[in-house]
Short mmCIF file of C-alpha atoms in Angstrom, two decimals:
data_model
loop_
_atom_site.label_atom_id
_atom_site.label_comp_id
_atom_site.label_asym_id
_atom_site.label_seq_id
_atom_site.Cartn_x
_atom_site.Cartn_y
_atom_site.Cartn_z
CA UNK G 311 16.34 -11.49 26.20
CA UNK G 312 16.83 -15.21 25.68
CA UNK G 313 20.05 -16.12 23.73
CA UNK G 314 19.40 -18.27 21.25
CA UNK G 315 23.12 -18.42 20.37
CA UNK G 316 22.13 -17.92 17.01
CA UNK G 317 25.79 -16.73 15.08
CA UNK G 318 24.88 -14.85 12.14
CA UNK G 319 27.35 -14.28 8.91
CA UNK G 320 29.89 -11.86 9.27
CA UNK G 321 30.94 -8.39 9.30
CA UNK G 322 30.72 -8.34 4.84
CA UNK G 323 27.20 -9.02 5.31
CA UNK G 324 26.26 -6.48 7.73
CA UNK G 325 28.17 -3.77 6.00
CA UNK G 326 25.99 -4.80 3.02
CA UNK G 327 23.12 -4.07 5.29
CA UNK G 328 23.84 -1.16 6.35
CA UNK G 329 25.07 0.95 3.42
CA UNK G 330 21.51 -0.65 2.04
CA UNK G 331 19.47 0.61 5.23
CA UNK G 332 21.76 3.51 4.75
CA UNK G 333 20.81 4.62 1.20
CA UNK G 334 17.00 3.63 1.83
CA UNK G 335 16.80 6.26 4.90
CA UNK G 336 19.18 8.53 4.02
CA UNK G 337 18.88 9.11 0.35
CA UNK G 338 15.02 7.40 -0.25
CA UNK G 339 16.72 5.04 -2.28
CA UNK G 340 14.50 1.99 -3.09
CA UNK G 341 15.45 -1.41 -0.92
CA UNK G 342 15.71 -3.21 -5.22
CA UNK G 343 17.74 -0.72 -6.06
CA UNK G 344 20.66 -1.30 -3.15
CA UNK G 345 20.36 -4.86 -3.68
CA UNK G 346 23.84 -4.56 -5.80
CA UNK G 347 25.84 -4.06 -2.55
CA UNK G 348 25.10 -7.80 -2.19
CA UNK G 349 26.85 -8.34 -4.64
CA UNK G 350 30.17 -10.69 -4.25
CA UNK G 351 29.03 -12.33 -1.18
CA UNK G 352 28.33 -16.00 -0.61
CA UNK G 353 24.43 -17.09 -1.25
CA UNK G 354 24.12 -17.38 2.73
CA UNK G 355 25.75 -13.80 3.77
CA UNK G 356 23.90 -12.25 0.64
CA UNK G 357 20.34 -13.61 2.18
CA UNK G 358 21.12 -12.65 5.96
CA UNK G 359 21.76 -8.80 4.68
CA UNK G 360 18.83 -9.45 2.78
CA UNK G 361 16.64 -10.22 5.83
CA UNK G 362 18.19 -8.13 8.14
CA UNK G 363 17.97 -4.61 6.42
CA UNK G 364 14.15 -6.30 5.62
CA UNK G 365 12.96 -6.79 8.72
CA UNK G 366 14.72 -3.67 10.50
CA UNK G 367 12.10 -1.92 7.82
CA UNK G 368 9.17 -4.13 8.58
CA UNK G 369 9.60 -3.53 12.42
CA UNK G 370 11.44 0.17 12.22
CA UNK G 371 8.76 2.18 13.87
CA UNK G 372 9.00 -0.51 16.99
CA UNK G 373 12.67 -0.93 17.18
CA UNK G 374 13.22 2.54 16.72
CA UNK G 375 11.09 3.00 19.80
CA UNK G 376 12.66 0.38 21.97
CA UNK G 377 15.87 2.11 21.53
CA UNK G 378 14.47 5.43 22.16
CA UNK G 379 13.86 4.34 25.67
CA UNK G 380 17.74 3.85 26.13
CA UNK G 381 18.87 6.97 24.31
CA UNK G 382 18.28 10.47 25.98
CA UNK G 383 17.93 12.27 22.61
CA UNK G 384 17.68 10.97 18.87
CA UNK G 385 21.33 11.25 16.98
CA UNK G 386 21.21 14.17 14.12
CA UNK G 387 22.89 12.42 10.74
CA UNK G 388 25.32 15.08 10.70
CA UNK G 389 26.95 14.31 13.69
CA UNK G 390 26.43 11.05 14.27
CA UNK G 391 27.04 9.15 10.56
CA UNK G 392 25.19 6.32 10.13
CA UNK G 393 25.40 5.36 13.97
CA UNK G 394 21.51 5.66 13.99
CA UNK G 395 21.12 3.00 11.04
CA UNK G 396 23.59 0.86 13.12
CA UNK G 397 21.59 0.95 16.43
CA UNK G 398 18.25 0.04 13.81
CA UNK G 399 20.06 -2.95 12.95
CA UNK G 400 21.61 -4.14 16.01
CA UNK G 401 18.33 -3.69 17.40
CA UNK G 402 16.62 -6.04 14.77
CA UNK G 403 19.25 -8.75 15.37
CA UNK G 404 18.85 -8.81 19.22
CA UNK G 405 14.98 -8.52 18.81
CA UNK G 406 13.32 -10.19 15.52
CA UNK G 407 16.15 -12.38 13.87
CA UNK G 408 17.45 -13.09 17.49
CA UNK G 409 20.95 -13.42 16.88
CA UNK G 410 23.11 -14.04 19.90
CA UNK G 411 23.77 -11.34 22.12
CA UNK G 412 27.48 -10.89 21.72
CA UNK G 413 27.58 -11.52 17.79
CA UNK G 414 25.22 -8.71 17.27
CA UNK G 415 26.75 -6.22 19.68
CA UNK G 416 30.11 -6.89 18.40
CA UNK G 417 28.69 -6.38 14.98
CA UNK G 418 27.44 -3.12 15.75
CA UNK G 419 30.96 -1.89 17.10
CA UNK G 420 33.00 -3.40 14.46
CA UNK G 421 30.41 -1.19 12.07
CA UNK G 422 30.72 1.99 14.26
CA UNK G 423 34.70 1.74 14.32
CA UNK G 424 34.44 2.09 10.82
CA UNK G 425 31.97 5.08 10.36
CA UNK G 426 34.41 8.02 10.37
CA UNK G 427 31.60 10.00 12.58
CA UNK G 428 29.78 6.61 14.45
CA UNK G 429 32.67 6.18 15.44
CA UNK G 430 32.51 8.80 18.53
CA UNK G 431 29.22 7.10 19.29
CA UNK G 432 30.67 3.67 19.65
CA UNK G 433 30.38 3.98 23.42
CA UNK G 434 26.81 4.94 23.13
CA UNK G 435 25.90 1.92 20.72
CA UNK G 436 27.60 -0.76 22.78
CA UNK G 437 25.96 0.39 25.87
CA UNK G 438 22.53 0.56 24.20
CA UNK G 439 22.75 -2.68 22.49
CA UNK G 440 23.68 -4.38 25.72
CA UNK G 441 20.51 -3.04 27.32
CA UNK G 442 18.87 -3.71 24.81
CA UNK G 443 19.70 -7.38 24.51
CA UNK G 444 18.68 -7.56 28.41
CA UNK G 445 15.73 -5.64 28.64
CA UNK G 446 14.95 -5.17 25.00
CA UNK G 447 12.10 -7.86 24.72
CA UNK G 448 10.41 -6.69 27.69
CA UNK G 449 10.13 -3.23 25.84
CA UNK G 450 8.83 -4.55 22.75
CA UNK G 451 6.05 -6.61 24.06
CA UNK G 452 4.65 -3.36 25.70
CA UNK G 453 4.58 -1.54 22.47
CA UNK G 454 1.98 -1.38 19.88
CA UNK G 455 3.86 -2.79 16.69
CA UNK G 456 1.87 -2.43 14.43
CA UNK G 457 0.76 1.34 14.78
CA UNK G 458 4.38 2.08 15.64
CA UNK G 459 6.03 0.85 12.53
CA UNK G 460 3.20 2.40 10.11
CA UNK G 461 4.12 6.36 9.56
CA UNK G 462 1.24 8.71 10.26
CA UNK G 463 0.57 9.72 6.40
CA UNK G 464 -0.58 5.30 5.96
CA UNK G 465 -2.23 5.26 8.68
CA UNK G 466 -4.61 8.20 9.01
CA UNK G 467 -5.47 7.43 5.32
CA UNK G 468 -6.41 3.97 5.90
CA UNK G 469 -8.43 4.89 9.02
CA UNK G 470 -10.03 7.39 6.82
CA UNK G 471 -10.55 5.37 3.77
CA UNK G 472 -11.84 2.19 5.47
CA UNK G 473 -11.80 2.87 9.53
CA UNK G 474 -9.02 2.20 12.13
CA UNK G 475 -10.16 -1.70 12.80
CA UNK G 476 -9.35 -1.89 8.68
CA UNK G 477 -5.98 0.32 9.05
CA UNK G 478 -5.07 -2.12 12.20
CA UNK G 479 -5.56 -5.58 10.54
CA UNK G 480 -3.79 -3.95 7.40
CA UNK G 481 -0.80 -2.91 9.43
CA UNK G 482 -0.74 -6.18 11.22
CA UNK G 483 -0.35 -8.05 7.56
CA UNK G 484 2.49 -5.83 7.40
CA UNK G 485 4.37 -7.22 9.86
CA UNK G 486 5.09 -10.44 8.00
CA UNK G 487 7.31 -11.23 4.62
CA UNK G 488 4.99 -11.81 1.97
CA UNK G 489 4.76 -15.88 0.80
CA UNK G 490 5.38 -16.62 -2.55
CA UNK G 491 3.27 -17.41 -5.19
CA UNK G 492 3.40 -18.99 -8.86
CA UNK G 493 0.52 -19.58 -11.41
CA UNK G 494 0.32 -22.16 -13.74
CA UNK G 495 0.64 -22.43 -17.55
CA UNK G 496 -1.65 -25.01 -17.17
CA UNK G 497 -2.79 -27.59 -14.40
CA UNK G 498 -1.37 -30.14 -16.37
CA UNK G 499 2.10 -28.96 -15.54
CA UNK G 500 5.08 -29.72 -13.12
CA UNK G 501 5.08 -27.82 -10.15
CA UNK G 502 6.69 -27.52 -7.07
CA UNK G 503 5.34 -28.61 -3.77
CA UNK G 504 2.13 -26.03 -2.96
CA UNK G 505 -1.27 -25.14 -1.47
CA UNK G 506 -3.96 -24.41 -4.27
CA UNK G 507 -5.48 -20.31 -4.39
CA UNK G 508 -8.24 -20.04 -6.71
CA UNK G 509 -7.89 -20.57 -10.42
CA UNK G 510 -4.61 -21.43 -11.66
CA UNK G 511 -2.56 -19.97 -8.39
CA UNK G 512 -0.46 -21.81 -5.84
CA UNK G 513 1.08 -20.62 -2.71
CA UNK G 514 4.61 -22.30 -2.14
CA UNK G 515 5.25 -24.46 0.51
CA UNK G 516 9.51 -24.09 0.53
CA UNK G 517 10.34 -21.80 -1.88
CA UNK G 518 13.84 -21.80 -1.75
CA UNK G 519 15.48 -21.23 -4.90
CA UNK G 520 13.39 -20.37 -7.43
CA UNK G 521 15.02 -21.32 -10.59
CA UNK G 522 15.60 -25.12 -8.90
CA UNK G 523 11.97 -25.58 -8.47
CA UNK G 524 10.80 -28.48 -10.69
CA UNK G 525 8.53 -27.15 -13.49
CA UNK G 526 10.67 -23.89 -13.44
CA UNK G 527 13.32 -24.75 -16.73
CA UNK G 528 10.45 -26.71 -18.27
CA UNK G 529 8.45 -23.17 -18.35
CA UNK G 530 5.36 -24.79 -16.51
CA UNK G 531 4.56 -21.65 -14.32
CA UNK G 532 5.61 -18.12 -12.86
CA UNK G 533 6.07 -15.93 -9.98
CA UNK G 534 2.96 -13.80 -9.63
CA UNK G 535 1.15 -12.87 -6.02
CA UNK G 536 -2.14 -14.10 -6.62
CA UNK G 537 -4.28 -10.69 -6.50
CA UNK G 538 -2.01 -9.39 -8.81
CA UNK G 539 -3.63 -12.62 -11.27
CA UNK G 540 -7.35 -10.79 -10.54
CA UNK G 541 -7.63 -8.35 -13.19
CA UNK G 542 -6.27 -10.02 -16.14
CA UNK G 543 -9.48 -12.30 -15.22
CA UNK G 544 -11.80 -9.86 -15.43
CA UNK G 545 -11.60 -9.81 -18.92
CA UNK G 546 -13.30 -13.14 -19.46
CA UNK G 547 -13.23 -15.31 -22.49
CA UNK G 548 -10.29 -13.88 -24.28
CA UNK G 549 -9.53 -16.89 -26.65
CA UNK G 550 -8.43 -15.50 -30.21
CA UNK G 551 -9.12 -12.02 -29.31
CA UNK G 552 -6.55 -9.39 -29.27
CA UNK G 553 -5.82 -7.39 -25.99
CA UNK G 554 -3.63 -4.66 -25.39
CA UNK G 555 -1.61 -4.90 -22.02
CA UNK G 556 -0.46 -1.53 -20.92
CA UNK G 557 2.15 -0.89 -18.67
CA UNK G 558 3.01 -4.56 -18.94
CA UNK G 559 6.27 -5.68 -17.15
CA UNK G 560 7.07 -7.45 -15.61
CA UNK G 561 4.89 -9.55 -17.29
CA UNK G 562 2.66 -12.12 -15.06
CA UNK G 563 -0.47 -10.70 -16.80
CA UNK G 564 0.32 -10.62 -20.62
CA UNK G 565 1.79 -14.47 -19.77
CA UNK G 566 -2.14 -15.24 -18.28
CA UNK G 567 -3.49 -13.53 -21.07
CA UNK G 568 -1.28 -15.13 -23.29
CA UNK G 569 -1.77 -18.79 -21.85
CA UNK G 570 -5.65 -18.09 -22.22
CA UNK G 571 -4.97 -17.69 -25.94
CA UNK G 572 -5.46 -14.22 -26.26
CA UNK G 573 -3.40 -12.72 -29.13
CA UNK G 574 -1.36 -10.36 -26.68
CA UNK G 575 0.01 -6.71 -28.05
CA UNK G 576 2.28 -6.07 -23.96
CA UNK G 577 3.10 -2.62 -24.31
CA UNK G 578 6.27 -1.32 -21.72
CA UNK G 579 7.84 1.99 -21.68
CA UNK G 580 11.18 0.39 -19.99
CA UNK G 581 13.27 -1.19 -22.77
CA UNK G 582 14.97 -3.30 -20.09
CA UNK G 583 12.14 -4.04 -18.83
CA UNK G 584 10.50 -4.89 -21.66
CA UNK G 585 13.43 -7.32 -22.33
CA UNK G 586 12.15 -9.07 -19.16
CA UNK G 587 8.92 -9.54 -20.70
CA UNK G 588 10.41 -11.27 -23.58
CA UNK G 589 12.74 -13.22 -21.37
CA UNK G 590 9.58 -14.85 -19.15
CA UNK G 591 7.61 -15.41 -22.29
CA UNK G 592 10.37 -17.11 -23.60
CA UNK G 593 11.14 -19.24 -20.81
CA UNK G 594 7.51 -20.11 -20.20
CA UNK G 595 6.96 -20.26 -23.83
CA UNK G 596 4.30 -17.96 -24.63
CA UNK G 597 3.99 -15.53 -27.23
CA UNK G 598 3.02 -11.99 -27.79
CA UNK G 599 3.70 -8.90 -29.00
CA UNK G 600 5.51 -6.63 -26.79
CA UNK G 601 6.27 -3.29 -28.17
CA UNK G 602 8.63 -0.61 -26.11
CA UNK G 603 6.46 2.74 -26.20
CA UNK G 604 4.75 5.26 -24.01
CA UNK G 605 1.26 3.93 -23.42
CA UNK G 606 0.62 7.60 -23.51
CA UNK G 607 1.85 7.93 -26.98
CA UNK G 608 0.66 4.36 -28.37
CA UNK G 609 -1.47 4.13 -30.70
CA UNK G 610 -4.17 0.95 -32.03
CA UNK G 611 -7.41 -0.73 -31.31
CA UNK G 612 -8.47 -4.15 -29.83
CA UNK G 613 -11.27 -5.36 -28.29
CA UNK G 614 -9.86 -5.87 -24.68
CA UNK G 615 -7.39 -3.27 -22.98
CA UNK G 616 -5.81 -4.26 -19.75
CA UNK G 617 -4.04 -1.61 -17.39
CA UNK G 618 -2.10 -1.91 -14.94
CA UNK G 619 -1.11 1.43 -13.81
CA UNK G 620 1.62 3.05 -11.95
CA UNK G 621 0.96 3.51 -8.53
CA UNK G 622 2.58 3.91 -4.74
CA UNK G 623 2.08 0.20 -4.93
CA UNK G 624 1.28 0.68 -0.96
CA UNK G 625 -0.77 -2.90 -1.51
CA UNK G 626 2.74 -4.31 -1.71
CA UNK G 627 4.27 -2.84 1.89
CA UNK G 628 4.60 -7.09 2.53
CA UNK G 629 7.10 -7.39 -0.57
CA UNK G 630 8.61 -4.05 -0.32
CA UNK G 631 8.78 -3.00 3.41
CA UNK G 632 10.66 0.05 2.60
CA UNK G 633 8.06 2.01 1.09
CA UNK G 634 5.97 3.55 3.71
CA UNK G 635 9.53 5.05 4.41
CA UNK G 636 11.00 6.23 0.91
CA UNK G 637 6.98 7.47 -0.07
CA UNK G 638 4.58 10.31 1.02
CA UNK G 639 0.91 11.41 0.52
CA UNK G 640 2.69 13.27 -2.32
CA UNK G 641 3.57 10.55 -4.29
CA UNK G 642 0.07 9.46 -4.25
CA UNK G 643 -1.25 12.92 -6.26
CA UNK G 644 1.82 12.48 -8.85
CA UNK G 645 1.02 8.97 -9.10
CA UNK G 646 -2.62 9.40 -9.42
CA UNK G 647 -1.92 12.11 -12.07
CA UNK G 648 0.28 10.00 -14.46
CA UNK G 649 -1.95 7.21 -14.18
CA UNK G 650 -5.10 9.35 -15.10
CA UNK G 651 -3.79 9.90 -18.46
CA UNK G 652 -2.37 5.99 -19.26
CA UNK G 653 -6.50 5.57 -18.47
CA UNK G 654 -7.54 8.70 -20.89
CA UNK G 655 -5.38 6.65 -23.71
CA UNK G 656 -6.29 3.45 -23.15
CA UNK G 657 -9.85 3.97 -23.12
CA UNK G 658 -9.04 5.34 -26.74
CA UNK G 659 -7.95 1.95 -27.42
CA UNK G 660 -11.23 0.24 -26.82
CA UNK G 661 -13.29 -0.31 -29.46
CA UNK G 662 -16.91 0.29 -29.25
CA UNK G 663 -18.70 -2.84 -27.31
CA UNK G 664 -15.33 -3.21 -25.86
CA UNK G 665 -14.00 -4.35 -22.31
CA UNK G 666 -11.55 -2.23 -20.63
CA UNK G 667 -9.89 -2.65 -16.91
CA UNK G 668 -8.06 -0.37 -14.63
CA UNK G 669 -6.00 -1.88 -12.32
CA UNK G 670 -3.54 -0.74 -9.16
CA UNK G 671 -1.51 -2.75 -6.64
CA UNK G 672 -2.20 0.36 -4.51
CA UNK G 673 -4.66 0.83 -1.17
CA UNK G 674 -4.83 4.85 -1.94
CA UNK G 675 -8.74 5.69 -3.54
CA UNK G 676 -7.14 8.24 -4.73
CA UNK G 677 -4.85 6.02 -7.41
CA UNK G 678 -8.51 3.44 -7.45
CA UNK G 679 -11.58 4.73 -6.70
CA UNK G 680 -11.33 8.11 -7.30
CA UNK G 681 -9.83 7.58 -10.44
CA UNK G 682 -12.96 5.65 -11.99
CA UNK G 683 -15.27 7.96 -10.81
CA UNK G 684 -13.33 10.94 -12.00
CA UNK G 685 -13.32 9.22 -15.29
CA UNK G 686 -17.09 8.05 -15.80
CA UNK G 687 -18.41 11.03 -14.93
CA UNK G 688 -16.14 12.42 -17.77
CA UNK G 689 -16.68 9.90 -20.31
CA UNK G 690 -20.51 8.68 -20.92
CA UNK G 691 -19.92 6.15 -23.64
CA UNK G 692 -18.24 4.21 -20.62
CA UNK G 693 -20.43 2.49 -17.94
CA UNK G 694 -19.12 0.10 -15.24
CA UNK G 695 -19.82 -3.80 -15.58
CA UNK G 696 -19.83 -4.51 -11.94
CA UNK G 697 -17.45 -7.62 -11.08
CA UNK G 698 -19.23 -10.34 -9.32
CA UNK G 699 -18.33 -13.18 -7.06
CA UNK G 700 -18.19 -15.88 -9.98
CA UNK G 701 -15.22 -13.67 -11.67
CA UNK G 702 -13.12 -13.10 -8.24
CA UNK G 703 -13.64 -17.56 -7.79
CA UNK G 704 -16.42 -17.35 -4.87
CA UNK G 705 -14.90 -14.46 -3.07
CA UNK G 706 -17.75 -11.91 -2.73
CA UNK G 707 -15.78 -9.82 -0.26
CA UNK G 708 -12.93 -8.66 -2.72
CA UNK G 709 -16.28 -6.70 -4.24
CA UNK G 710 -16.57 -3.02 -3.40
CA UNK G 711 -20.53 -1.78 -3.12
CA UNK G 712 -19.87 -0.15 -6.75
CA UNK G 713 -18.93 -3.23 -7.93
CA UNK G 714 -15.08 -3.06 -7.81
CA UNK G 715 -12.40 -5.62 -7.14
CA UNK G 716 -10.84 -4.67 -3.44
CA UNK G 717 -8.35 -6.91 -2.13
CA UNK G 718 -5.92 -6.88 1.20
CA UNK G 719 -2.96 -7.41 2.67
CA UNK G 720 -5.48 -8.98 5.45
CA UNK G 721 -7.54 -11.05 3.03
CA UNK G 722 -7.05 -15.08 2.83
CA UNK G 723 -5.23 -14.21 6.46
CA UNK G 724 -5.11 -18.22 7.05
CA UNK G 725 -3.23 -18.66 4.29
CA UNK G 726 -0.67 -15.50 4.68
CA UNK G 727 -2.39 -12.53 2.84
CA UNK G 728 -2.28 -11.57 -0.32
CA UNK G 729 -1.44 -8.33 -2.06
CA UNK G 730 -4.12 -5.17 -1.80
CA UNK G 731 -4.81 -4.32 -5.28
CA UNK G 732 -8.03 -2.40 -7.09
CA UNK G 733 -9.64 -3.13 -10.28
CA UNK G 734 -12.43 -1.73 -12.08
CA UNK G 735 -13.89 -3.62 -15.32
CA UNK G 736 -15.76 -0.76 -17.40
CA UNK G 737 -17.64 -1.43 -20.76
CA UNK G 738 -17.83 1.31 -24.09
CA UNK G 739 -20.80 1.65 -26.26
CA UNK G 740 -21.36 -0.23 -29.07
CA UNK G 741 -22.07 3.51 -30.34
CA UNK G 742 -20.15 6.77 -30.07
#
């Protein structure tokens, strides 16, 4: 391995990583929800533990196979504490953020001395990592990434649901963070330096922090990926019509429905995050109505009804590398269950002649697909309108051969992906 002499932050930061990775792999604890043990360290320490417990996620299956070839026999938790989670991350120093040799190997014993059972390992990690930083690269480059760091229950299903070329590509766009995009209130706004999408999304050039981008106080635009901005499209003309946005935080669609003119009832089950809702529509200066309730349990009418259901979210491994890892194929059924019957009420909510759309930031046809055909062929006074390339902005291949929206991770590739989300625009009878 080359040295780039690279010296990352100190020891705070990596134990921030590591109780993170820890908590993630241990306990299944989402990557968000660890994100408090940043707390109380500087802005630069905080965003190398970010990266670092990121990217040993993004690249775990590989990493954890280039140490494998140093280590005669995986270490059992029980035994050997958290020294396995130490090895993951001294590995992604050396490897992926490069940091210099003896910065990250030090690291990893200072971390180990400190681990009341890693601590009998500490020969064993400093003799690994050393290899490691010598031979390490050579190792990699002879491995194949992207199969490696996707677990077997993603990728037989995406060789299965589109075919191993698909599930390749797919797994390759998971190998990179996720760029960030914003959507405008309207072009007339201040933005930040960016590269035009389609409609009223930009990509971000230098995103750094968010809040100090111009046009952000003035409440000229949002953070939204720009798949996720598909399905509130789909409606179409929505001026001075009411729509119903279920499931609605954090709130990127109610704010396009809202900036289209639509009169906007957001309905959230989370009052906190409903809060956020009112927060961003405040700041961006929007209004609607955003009502905490079970969309379940809710109860009106309106001409439109957007949802956007729970899901594995799968389409967002990019964003949220820790997934494939804290999820199973079981998640997908209890998933695909809930969100059956948000679609069973909403469709109550359309009135007749009315527009309704399913949407999922999943790639599962069990939470998509399957879900639209399970309920057509249950409900008759509901008949797909088929999307077509003038609603997804010229892009004919988002379209499924039903006529669904299909986007992702490998799609708009030149420009760094974009999130893999499904959509289905369905239309009631004007009669019962």
């Amino acid at each position: 391995m080359t040295d780039t002499g690279l010296i990352a932050p100190g020891l705070a930061a990596r134990r921030a990583a590591l109780a993170i990775l820890s908590g993630v792999l241990q306990k299944r604890r989402p990557l968000d929800a660890g994100l408090d043990q940043l707390a109380g360290l500087s802005t630069r320490d905080a965003g190398f533990a970010r990266a670092l417990v990121s990217e040993s996620l993004r690249h775990m299956g590989a990493l954890d196979a280039a140490l494998r070839k140093f280590i005669a026999k995986p270490l059992a938790p029980h035994k050997a504490g958290a020294a396995s989670e130490i090895l993951l991350l001294g590995a992604c120093e050396l490897l992926i953020l490069k940091v210099a040799a003896h910065a990250a190997v030090d690291a990893a014993n200072q971390l180990a001395a400190k681990d009341s059972k890693a601590v009998h390992f500490k020969p064993l990690i400093n003799a690994v990592l050393r290899k490691l930083a010598k031979e390490g690269e050579s190792v990699l480059s002879g491995l194949d990434r992207e199969r490696l760091s996707t677990p077997d229950w993603l990728w037989t299903r995406w060789a299965a649901q589109y075919d191993a070329g698909t599930a390749r590509v797919i797994a390759r766009a998971h190998q990179h963070e996720a760029p960030i995009d914003i959507v405008l209130k309207s072009p007339e706004g201040v933005f930040p330096p960016s590269e035009a999408l389609f409609g009223n999304a930009r990509r971000l050039s230098d995103p750094g922090r968010i809040d100090e981008l111009p046009g952000f106080a003035q409440g000229d635009w949002w953070v939204q990926d720009c798949a996720a901005t598909l399905p509130a499209t789909l409606l179409g003309d929505v001026r001075g019509r009411c729509v119903i946005d279920l499931c609605a935080a954090p709130g990127g669609k109610t704010m396009q429905l809202a900036a289209a003119g639509a009169n906007v009832i957001a309905v959230e089950i989370d009052p906190v995050r409903a809060e956020r809702i009112k927060e961003n529509l405040a700041r961006i200066k929007l209004s609607a109505e955003v009502t905490v309730a079970d969309a379940r349990d809710f109860e009106t009418t309106a001409p439109f009804v957007l949802i956007d259901a729970p899901c594995t979210a799968t389409g967002t491994i990019r964003r949220h590398p820790d997934l494939p890892w804290i999820k199973g194929a079981a998640d997908v059924t209890v998933s695909a269950g809930a969100a059956y019957e948000i679609l069973e009420s909403g469709a109550a909510m359309v009135e007749p002649g009315g527009i309704l759309v399913f949407a999922v930031c999943s790639l599962e046809r069990e939470e998509g697909e399957e879900q639209i055909a399970a309920f057509l062929g249950a409900h008759r006074e509901f008949s797909r309108l088929p999307v077509t390339a003038d609603d997804v902005f010229g892009h004919g291949e988002w379209i499924t051969p039903d006529g669904d929206l299909r986007t992702l991770p490998c799609y708009l590739s030149d420009k760094g992906g974009m999130d893999g989300f499904y959509a289905a625009r369905l239309k009631r009878s004007e009669t019962p």
